[in-house]
Tab-separated table of C-alpha atoms in Angstrom:
chain	number	residue	atom	x	y	z
A	1	UNK	CA	142.430	-27.677	-134.403
A	2	UNK	CA	144.458	-25.335	-132.292
A	3	UNK	CA	142.942	-25.357	-128.819
A	4	UNK	CA	143.961	-22.570	-126.446
A	5	UNK	CA	143.728	-22.600	-122.683
A	6	UNK	CA	144.399	-19.152	-121.320
A	7	UNK	CA	144.805	-18.552	-117.610
A	8	UNK	CA	144.759	-14.998	-116.370
A	9	UNK	CA	143.916	-13.135	-113.212
A	10	UNK	CA	140.202	-12.736	-112.735
A	11	UNK	CA	138.702	-9.344	-113.357
A	12	UNK	CA	138.697	-9.057	-117.121
A	13	UNK	CA	135.277	-8.149	-118.472
A	14	UNK	CA	133.356	-10.199	-120.972
A	15	UNK	CA	133.975	-7.393	-123.451
A	16	UNK	CA	137.735	-7.785	-123.082
A	17	UNK	CA	137.498	-11.567	-123.470
A	18	UNK	CA	135.329	-11.154	-126.554
A	19	UNK	CA	137.839	-8.771	-128.080
A	20	UNK	CA	140.781	-10.982	-127.128
A	21	UNK	CA	139.174	-14.160	-128.477
A	22	UNK	CA	138.428	-12.466	-131.795
A	23	UNK	CA	141.891	-10.970	-132.105
A	24	UNK	CA	143.781	-14.133	-131.128
A	25	UNK	CA	141.733	-16.213	-133.534
A	26	UNK	CA	142.391	-13.791	-136.374
A	27	UNK	CA	146.110	-13.784	-135.566
A	28	UNK	CA	146.226	-17.570	-135.445
A	29	UNK	CA	144.424	-17.961	-138.761
A	30	UNK	CA	146.751	-15.484	-140.416
A	31	UNK	CA	149.935	-17.147	-139.146
A	32	UNK	CA	148.956	-20.812	-139.432
A	33	UNK	CA	146.586	-20.609	-142.359
A	34	UNK	CA	143.838	-22.468	-140.537
A	35	UNK	CA	140.101	-21.901	-140.615
A	36	UNK	CA	138.659	-19.796	-137.795
A	37	UNK	CA	136.144	-22.515	-136.927
A	38	UNK	CA	139.024	-24.815	-135.995
A	39	UNK	CA	140.229	-22.479	-133.251
A	40	UNK	CA	138.899	-23.052	-129.738
A	41	UNK	CA	139.805	-20.748	-126.870
A	42	UNK	CA	138.982	-21.472	-123.233
A	43	UNK	CA	139.592	-18.781	-120.623
A	44	UNK	CA	140.257	-19.623	-117.001
A	45	UNK	CA	140.062	-16.870	-114.409
A	46	UNK	CA	142.546	-17.337	-111.606
A	47	UNK	CA	142.238	-15.533	-108.273
A	48	UNK	CA	145.388	-13.721	-107.191
A	49	UNK	CA	145.297	-15.839	-104.034
A	50	UNK	CA	145.556	-18.978	-106.196
A	51	UNK	CA	148.679	-17.991	-108.128
A	52	UNK	CA	152.143	-17.800	-106.627
A	53	UNK	CA	155.415	-16.681	-108.167
A	54	UNK	CA	158.644	-16.908	-106.247
A	55	UNK	CA	156.787	-18.704	-103.465
A	56	UNK	CA	154.502	-15.747	-102.797
A	57	UNK	CA	150.793	-15.457	-103.571
A	58	UNK	CA	149.889	-12.567	-105.844
A	59	UNK	CA	147.286	-11.464	-103.295
A	60	UNK	CA	150.117	-10.738	-100.871
A	61	UNK	CA	152.119	-7.507	-100.868
A	62	UNK	CA	155.317	-7.749	-102.938
B	1	UNK	CA	146.021	-44.655	-113.915
B	2	UNK	CA	143.982	-43.012	-116.598
B	3	UNK	CA	143.194	-39.490	-115.418
B	4	UNK	CA	140.437	-37.615	-117.236
B	5	UNK	CA	139.923	-33.890	-117.325
B	6	UNK	CA	136.565	-33.088	-118.877
B	7	UNK	CA	135.599	-29.534	-119.718
B	8	UNK	CA	131.996	-28.823	-120.568
B	9	UNK	CA	129.601	-25.941	-120.434
B	10	UNK	CA	128.292	-25.326	-116.955
B	11	UNK	CA	124.758	-26.354	-116.194
B	12	UNK	CA	124.982	-30.126	-115.925
B	13	UNK	CA	123.491	-31.404	-112.692
B	14	UNK	CA	125.338	-33.482	-110.155
B	15	UNK	CA	123.091	-36.369	-111.172
B	16	UNK	CA	124.308	-36.157	-114.766
B	17	UNK	CA	127.939	-35.960	-113.660
B	18	UNK	CA	127.442	-38.945	-111.368
B	19	UNK	CA	125.934	-40.938	-114.219
B	20	UNK	CA	128.628	-39.836	-116.670
B	21	UNK	CA	131.500	-40.616	-114.286
B	22	UNK	CA	130.129	-44.095	-113.646
B	23	UNK	CA	129.528	-44.820	-117.330
B	24	UNK	CA	132.889	-43.478	-118.532
B	25	UNK	CA	134.732	-45.443	-115.875
B	26	UNK	CA	132.917	-48.631	-116.808
B	27	UNK	CA	133.678	-48.041	-120.498
B	28	UNK	CA	137.340	-47.376	-119.777
B	29	UNK	CA	137.726	-50.487	-117.647
B	30	UNK	CA	136.099	-52.617	-120.320
B	31	UNK	CA	138.278	-51.291	-123.149
B	32	UNK	CA	141.614	-50.978	-121.347
B	33	UNK	CA	141.254	-53.780	-118.837
B	34	UNK	CA	142.165	-51.543	-115.917
B	35	UNK	CA	140.762	-51.504	-112.410
B	36	UNK	CA	138.016	-48.941	-111.724
B	37	UNK	CA	139.942	-47.557	-108.752
B	38	UNK	CA	142.711	-46.445	-111.111
B	39	UNK	CA	140.372	-44.153	-113.039
B	40	UNK	CA	140.160	-40.522	-111.926
B	41	UNK	CA	137.766	-38.086	-113.576
B	42	UNK	CA	137.795	-34.350	-112.923
B	43	UNK	CA	135.015	-32.202	-114.335
B	44	UNK	CA	135.514	-28.534	-115.108
B	45	UNK	CA	132.468	-26.369	-115.751
B	46	UNK	CA	133.130	-23.665	-118.310
B	47	UNK	CA	130.883	-20.626	-118.687
B	48	UNK	CA	129.725	-19.974	-122.251
B	49	UNK	CA	131.346	-16.551	-121.947
B	50	UNK	CA	134.699	-18.248	-121.323
B	51	UNK	CA	134.715	-20.457	-124.420
B	52	UNK	CA	135.144	-19.185	-127.933
B	53	UNK	CA	135.032	-21.045	-131.236
B	54	UNK	CA	135.751	-19.275	-134.492
B	55	UNK	CA	136.673	-16.179	-132.529
B	56	UNK	CA	133.216	-15.828	-131.016
B	57	UNK	CA	132.180	-16.447	-127.415
B	58	UNK	CA	129.480	-19.063	-126.994
B	59	UNK	CA	127.484	-16.586	-124.925
B	60	UNK	CA	127.117	-14.433	-128.021
B	61	UNK	CA	124.467	-14.979	-130.718
B	62	UNK	CA	125.732	-17.150	-133.590
C	1	UNK	CA	131.478	-29.244	-126.456
C	2	UNK	CA	132.807	-31.682	-123.960
C	3	UNK	CA	136.588	-31.750	-124.348
C	4	UNK	CA	138.452	-34.642	-122.763
C	5	UNK	CA	142.103	-34.756	-121.846
C	6	UNK	CA	143.100	-38.275	-120.924
C	7	UNK	CA	146.486	-39.016	-119.437
C	8	UNK	CA	147.600	-42.613	-119.251
C	9	UNK	CA	150.810	-44.573	-119.172
C	10	UNK	CA	152.388	-44.888	-122.595
C	11	UNK	CA	152.173	-48.214	-124.319
C	12	UNK	CA	148.568	-48.370	-125.474
C	13	UNK	CA	148.299	-49.110	-129.184
C	14	UNK	CA	146.534	-46.913	-131.687
C	15	UNK	CA	143.920	-49.648	-131.962
C	16	UNK	CA	143.134	-49.350	-128.243
C	17	UNK	CA	142.946	-45.570	-128.441
C	18	UNK	CA	140.679	-45.803	-131.470
C	19	UNK	CA	138.390	-48.183	-129.612
C	20	UNK	CA	138.459	-46.100	-126.436
C	21	UNK	CA	137.746	-42.833	-128.259
C	22	UNK	CA	134.776	-44.365	-130.036
C	23	UNK	CA	133.372	-45.952	-126.878
C	24	UNK	CA	133.827	-42.885	-124.665
C	25	UNK	CA	132.219	-40.656	-127.261
C	26	UNK	CA	129.245	-42.992	-127.584
C	27	UNK	CA	128.885	-43.133	-123.803
C	28	UNK	CA	129.068	-39.350	-123.512
C	29	UNK	CA	126.472	-38.777	-126.218
C	30	UNK	CA	124.111	-41.249	-124.597
C	31	UNK	CA	124.398	-39.733	-121.119
C	32	UNK	CA	124.533	-36.047	-122.014
C	33	UNK	CA	122.452	-36.071	-125.158
C	34	UNK	CA	125.084	-34.204	-127.149
C	35	UNK	CA	126.124	-34.671	-130.749
C	36	UNK	CA	129.195	-36.845	-131.343
C	37	UNK	CA	130.847	-34.104	-133.391
C	38	UNK	CA	130.926	-31.911	-130.280
C	39	UNK	CA	133.108	-34.378	-128.386
C	40	UNK	CA	136.884	-33.898	-128.560
C	41	UNK	CA	139.268	-36.329	-126.901
C	42	UNK	CA	142.993	-35.730	-126.573
C	43	UNK	CA	145.214	-38.521	-125.312
C	44	UNK	CA	148.493	-37.849	-123.551
C	45	UNK	CA	150.945	-40.680	-123.056
C	46	UNK	CA	152.870	-40.392	-119.828
C	47	UNK	CA	156.083	-42.301	-119.186
C	48	UNK	CA	156.127	-44.256	-115.919
C	49	UNK	CA	159.209	-42.238	-114.973
C	50	UNK	CA	157.157	-39.043	-115.258
C	51	UNK	CA	154.349	-40.042	-112.904
C	52	UNK	CA	154.722	-40.386	-109.166
C	53	UNK	CA	152.242	-41.542	-106.559
C	54	UNK	CA	153.107	-41.496	-102.887
C	55	UNK	CA	156.351	-39.735	-103.759
C	56	UNK	CA	157.602	-42.640	-105.850
C	57	UNK	CA	157.977	-42.807	-109.616
C	58	UNK	CA	156.014	-45.585	-111.271
C	59	UNK	CA	159.194	-46.698	-113.044
C	60	UNK	CA	160.625	-47.597	-109.631
C	61	UNK	CA	159.942	-50.895	-107.836
C	62	UNK	CA	156.997	-50.662	-105.421
D	1	UNK	CA	160.555	-22.146	-115.387
D	2	UNK	CA	158.858	-24.911	-113.541
D	3	UNK	CA	155.129	-24.211	-113.662
D	4	UNK	CA	152.922	-26.125	-111.244
D	5	UNK	CA	149.207	-26.740	-111.562
D	6	UNK	CA	147.864	-28.197	-108.352
D	7	UNK	CA	144.329	-29.501	-108.143
D	8	UNK	CA	142.918	-30.252	-104.731
D	9	UNK	CA	139.558	-30.414	-103.054
D	10	UNK	CA	138.201	-26.994	-102.215
D	11	UNK	CA	138.281	-25.918	-98.621
D	12	UNK	CA	141.934	-25.118	-98.003
D	13	UNK	CA	142.391	-21.656	-96.543
D	14	UNK	CA	144.493	-18.932	-98.114
D	15	UNK	CA	146.883	-19.385	-95.198
D	16	UNK	CA	147.435	-23.036	-96.123
D	17	UNK	CA	147.945	-22.176	-99.786
D	18	UNK	CA	150.411	-19.446	-98.820
D	19	UNK	CA	152.352	-21.891	-96.679
D	20	UNK	CA	152.223	-24.611	-99.328
D	21	UNK	CA	153.335	-22.299	-102.145
D	22	UNK	CA	156.291	-21.090	-100.098
D	23	UNK	CA	157.321	-24.581	-99.028
D	24	UNK	CA	156.984	-26.150	-102.491
D	25	UNK	CA	158.947	-23.335	-104.072
D	26	UNK	CA	161.738	-23.698	-101.519
D	27	UNK	CA	161.814	-27.461	-102.063
D	28	UNK	CA	161.925	-27.036	-105.835
D	29	UNK	CA	164.736	-24.501	-105.715
D	30	UNK	CA	166.752	-26.735	-103.429
D	31	UNK	CA	166.362	-29.836	-105.595
D	32	UNK	CA	166.587	-28.297	-109.062
D	33	UNK	CA	168.880	-25.394	-108.304
D	34	UNK	CA	166.558	-22.878	-109.937
D	35	UNK	CA	165.739	-19.347	-108.881
D	36	UNK	CA	162.547	-18.888	-106.848
D	37	UNK	CA	161.273	-16.271	-109.286
D	38	UNK	CA	161.137	-18.908	-112.014
D	39	UNK	CA	158.641	-21.032	-110.087
D	40	UNK	CA	154.955	-20.454	-110.787
D	41	UNK	CA	152.254	-22.301	-108.861
D	42	UNK	CA	148.578	-22.203	-109.783
D	43	UNK	CA	146.047	-23.765	-107.436
D	44	UNK	CA	142.724	-25.091	-108.659
D	45	UNK	CA	140.021	-25.886	-106.137
D	46	UNK	CA	137.900	-28.847	-107.163
D	47	UNK	CA	134.495	-29.550	-105.629
D	48	UNK	CA	134.072	-33.097	-104.348
D	49	UNK	CA	131.106	-33.407	-106.700
D	50	UNK	CA	133.443	-32.712	-109.648
D	51	UNK	CA	135.995	-35.426	-108.896
D	52	UNK	CA	135.326	-39.123	-109.300
D	53	UNK	CA	137.521	-42.101	-108.488
D	54	UNK	CA	136.415	-45.613	-109.292
D	55	UNK	CA	133.386	-44.182	-111.065
D	56	UNK	CA	132.038	-42.563	-107.900
D	57	UNK	CA	131.914	-38.866	-107.068
D	58	UNK	CA	133.749	-37.916	-103.893
D	59	UNK	CA	130.618	-36.119	-102.699
D	60	UNK	CA	128.877	-39.502	-102.555
D	61	UNK	CA	129.158	-41.937	-99.624
D	62	UNK	CA	131.921	-44.510	-100.124
E	1	UNK	CA	143.940	-35.993	-103.624
E	2	UNK	CA	146.283	-33.229	-104.583
E	3	UNK	CA	147.292	-33.805	-108.204
E	4	UNK	CA	150.313	-31.913	-109.499
E	5	UNK	CA	151.146	-31.191	-113.111
E	6	UNK	CA	154.649	-29.811	-113.364
E	7	UNK	CA	155.967	-28.425	-116.619
E	8	UNK	CA	159.667	-27.763	-116.920
E	9	UNK	CA	162.289	-27.589	-119.612
E	10	UNK	CA	163.411	-30.999	-120.773
E	11	UNK	CA	166.774	-32.204	-119.672
E	12	UNK	CA	166.247	-33.137	-116.027
E	13	UNK	CA	167.384	-36.662	-115.277
E	14	UNK	CA	165.184	-39.366	-113.845
E	15	UNK	CA	167.244	-39.090	-110.673
E	16	UNK	CA	166.292	-35.419	-110.290
E	17	UNK	CA	162.622	-36.167	-110.936
E	18	UNK	CA	162.736	-38.993	-108.413
E	19	UNK	CA	164.251	-36.679	-105.816
E	20	UNK	CA	161.834	-33.868	-106.630
E	21	UNK	CA	158.759	-36.105	-106.515
E	22	UNK	CA	159.780	-37.477	-103.125
E	23	UNK	CA	160.572	-34.055	-101.685
E	24	UNK	CA	157.418	-32.340	-102.994
E	25	UNK	CA	155.247	-35.150	-101.697
E	26	UNK	CA	156.846	-34.958	-98.271
E	27	UNK	CA	156.403	-31.182	-98.213
E	28	UNK	CA	152.770	-31.461	-99.268
E	29	UNK	CA	151.964	-34.074	-96.649
E	30	UNK	CA	153.591	-31.987	-93.928
E	31	UNK	CA	151.730	-28.792	-94.840
E	32	UNK	CA	148.324	-30.222	-95.736
E	33	UNK	CA	148.269	-33.226	-93.432
E	34	UNK	CA	147.339	-35.601	-96.228
E	35	UNK	CA	148.500	-39.142	-96.838
E	36	UNK	CA	151.400	-39.570	-99.281
E	37	UNK	CA	149.403	-42.076	-101.324
E	38	UNK	CA	146.904	-39.342	-102.155
E	39	UNK	CA	149.544	-37.217	-103.888
E	40	UNK	CA	149.982	-37.656	-107.644
E	41	UNK	CA	152.680	-35.804	-109.556
E	42	UNK	CA	152.910	-35.763	-113.338
E	43	UNK	CA	155.963	-34.229	-114.993
E	44	UNK	CA	155.840	-32.763	-118.479
E	45	UNK	CA	159.082	-31.997	-120.264
E	46	UNK	CA	158.819	-28.943	-122.483
E	47	UNK	CA	161.333	-28.200	-125.222
E	48	UNK	CA	162.790	-24.692	-125.110
E	49	UNK	CA	161.438	-24.216	-128.645
E	50	UNK	CA	157.919	-24.858	-127.326
E	51	UNK	CA	157.919	-22.248	-124.563
E	52	UNK	CA	157.854	-18.513	-125.188
E	53	UNK	CA	158.043	-15.637	-122.737
E	54	UNK	CA	157.714	-12.066	-123.912
E	55	UNK	CA	156.897	-13.349	-127.384
E	56	UNK	CA	160.267	-15.059	-127.775
E	57	UNK	CA	160.992	-18.788	-127.780
E	58	UNK	CA	163.438	-19.903	-125.106
E	59	UNK	CA	165.483	-21.654	-127.786
E	60	UNK	CA	166.235	-18.239	-129.272
E	61	UNK	CA	169.008	-15.939	-128.029
E	62	UNK	CA	167.781	-13.406	-125.445
F	1	UNK	CA	150.387	-13.149	-116.175
F	2	UNK	CA	148.397	-14.605	-118.997
F	3	UNK	CA	149.647	-18.143	-119.534
F	4	UNK	CA	148.704	-19.865	-122.774
F	5	UNK	CA	148.673	-23.574	-123.439
F	6	UNK	CA	148.194	-24.218	-127.124
F	7	UNK	CA	147.589	-27.703	-128.429
F	8	UNK	CA	147.840	-28.292	-132.138
F	9	UNK	CA	148.628	-31.115	-134.497
F	10	UNK	CA	152.325	-31.819	-134.725
F	11	UNK	CA	154.144	-30.728	-137.831
F	12	UNK	CA	154.439	-26.969	-137.413
F	13	UNK	CA	158.012	-25.771	-137.802
F	14	UNK	CA	159.909	-23.846	-135.168
F	15	UNK	CA	159.712	-20.859	-137.511
F	16	UNK	CA	155.906	-20.969	-137.437
F	17	UNK	CA	155.850	-21.304	-133.654
F	18	UNK	CA	158.281	-18.410	-133.331
F	19	UNK	CA	156.059	-16.259	-135.547
F	20	UNK	CA	152.892	-17.350	-133.769
F	21	UNK	CA	154.304	-16.744	-130.284
F	22	UNK	CA	155.435	-13.245	-131.261
F	23	UNK	CA	152.125	-12.373	-132.919
F	24	UNK	CA	149.920	-13.758	-130.131
F	25	UNK	CA	151.943	-11.945	-127.502
F	26	UNK	CA	151.690	-8.673	-129.393
F	27	UNK	CA	147.935	-9.153	-129.814
F	28	UNK	CA	147.503	-9.944	-126.123
F	29	UNK	CA	149.489	-6.929	-124.991
F	30	UNK	CA	147.492	-4.652	-127.264
F	31	UNK	CA	144.099	-5.923	-126.105
F	32	UNK	CA	144.801	-6.397	-122.401
F	33	UNK	CA	147.380	-3.688	-121.881
F	34	UNK	CA	149.817	-6.040	-120.206
F	35	UNK	CA	153.580	-6.176	-120.499
F	36	UNK	CA	154.998	-8.697	-123.000
F	37	UNK	CA	157.218	-10.229	-120.324
F	38	UNK	CA	154.095	-11.315	-118.438
F	39	UNK	CA	152.893	-13.497	-121.324
F	40	UNK	CA	153.922	-17.151	-121.326
F	41	UNK	CA	153.008	-19.466	-124.186
F	42	UNK	CA	153.522	-23.214	-124.100
F	43	UNK	CA	152.963	-25.235	-127.264
F	44	UNK	CA	151.977	-28.883	-127.166
F	45	UNK	CA	152.229	-30.937	-130.336
F	46	UNK	CA	149.517	-33.567	-130.574
F	47	UNK	CA	149.761	-36.508	-132.935
F	48	UNK	CA	146.707	-37.008	-135.151
F	49	UNK	CA	146.393	-40.479	-133.649
F	50	UNK	CA	146.021	-38.899	-130.192
F	51	UNK	CA	143.149	-36.571	-131.019
F	52	UNK	CA	139.612	-37.730	-131.736
F	53	UNK	CA	136.565	-35.748	-132.772
F	54	UNK	CA	133.207	-37.410	-133.150
F	55	UNK	CA	134.705	-40.605	-131.771
F	56	UNK	CA	137.188	-40.917	-134.630
F	57	UNK	CA	140.936	-40.411	-134.502
F	58	UNK	CA	142.231	-37.738	-136.859
F	59	UNK	CA	144.759	-40.232	-138.215
F	60	UNK	CA	141.835	-42.249	-139.576
F	61	UNK	CA	140.094	-41.503	-142.892
F	62	UNK	CA	137.044	-39.262	-142.478
């Protein structure tokens, strides 16, 4: 039943997400010994203007 | 104070969300004995290409 | 595939959660026309000292 | 390591988010005594039609 | 309606959370011009053994 | 900046989480080409009595 929520900056292609979902699921099954069908992964694209670190938006020059 | 976050595939109409929010709130009030005003529901639409089960995106053929 | 995350103050019994999970799932299936097996509900108990409204913890006198 | 997820109705400008991220980070550092670089803030814009209180969507007349 | 979820390492006292909730709410109201009663803050304590950065749990020596 | 939230049934040892965090981070870096230090993973243990599928708590007989 592992359920993943993965937030990352927008811009990754569907191909990259497909590859990442497959690889993370395989890794999880290997380590935890769970069935692949029990693994859910939900991707959330975050705009750089919606994420701040150190009080500064990632859309701003650092 | 129950706060709901509900993730579902995008495509549901506002009418469906309106109906669902009303029905879920009524159900919650009946079961928990709380006031309707204390129930918050936030819907998140998820693209099928952003949700994977069994290592496969839901936008891909199964 | 609707996935619910429900945050509420701690203290509800397992019996109440069982009843609420069953009722919310039934309501969701009726409104959205989805299969019950596609509905996941995760409850999170929140201590009153971990929730603030209006800048005041719920464990404090109002 | 405080990580903030802030959901609010869509419509705030990038300028407001920039100001809010800076101010919240400063406040957090002052109160908790942590380094600004350890504070992450992620904003999520929510449509009024995706948020319900009291069983009613905020896009509907109250 | 801003709703905050704040994850931080466990160990902060209720007094610190009380102070932080009050200060963040005041900051938010000042910047966004919203009413304090519309601001909800939920704290989640995370064990250092449940948070990893760079592939290493924070409970492990760095 | 990928940030993972992983919910799974409680009961996994710290050793398993350590192994999983390391493996998932390595997988993510390989697929996305990001630096390991940019990957945060937060585990949330969920009791079987707090997770329902098909309207039934996982602590109940299926």
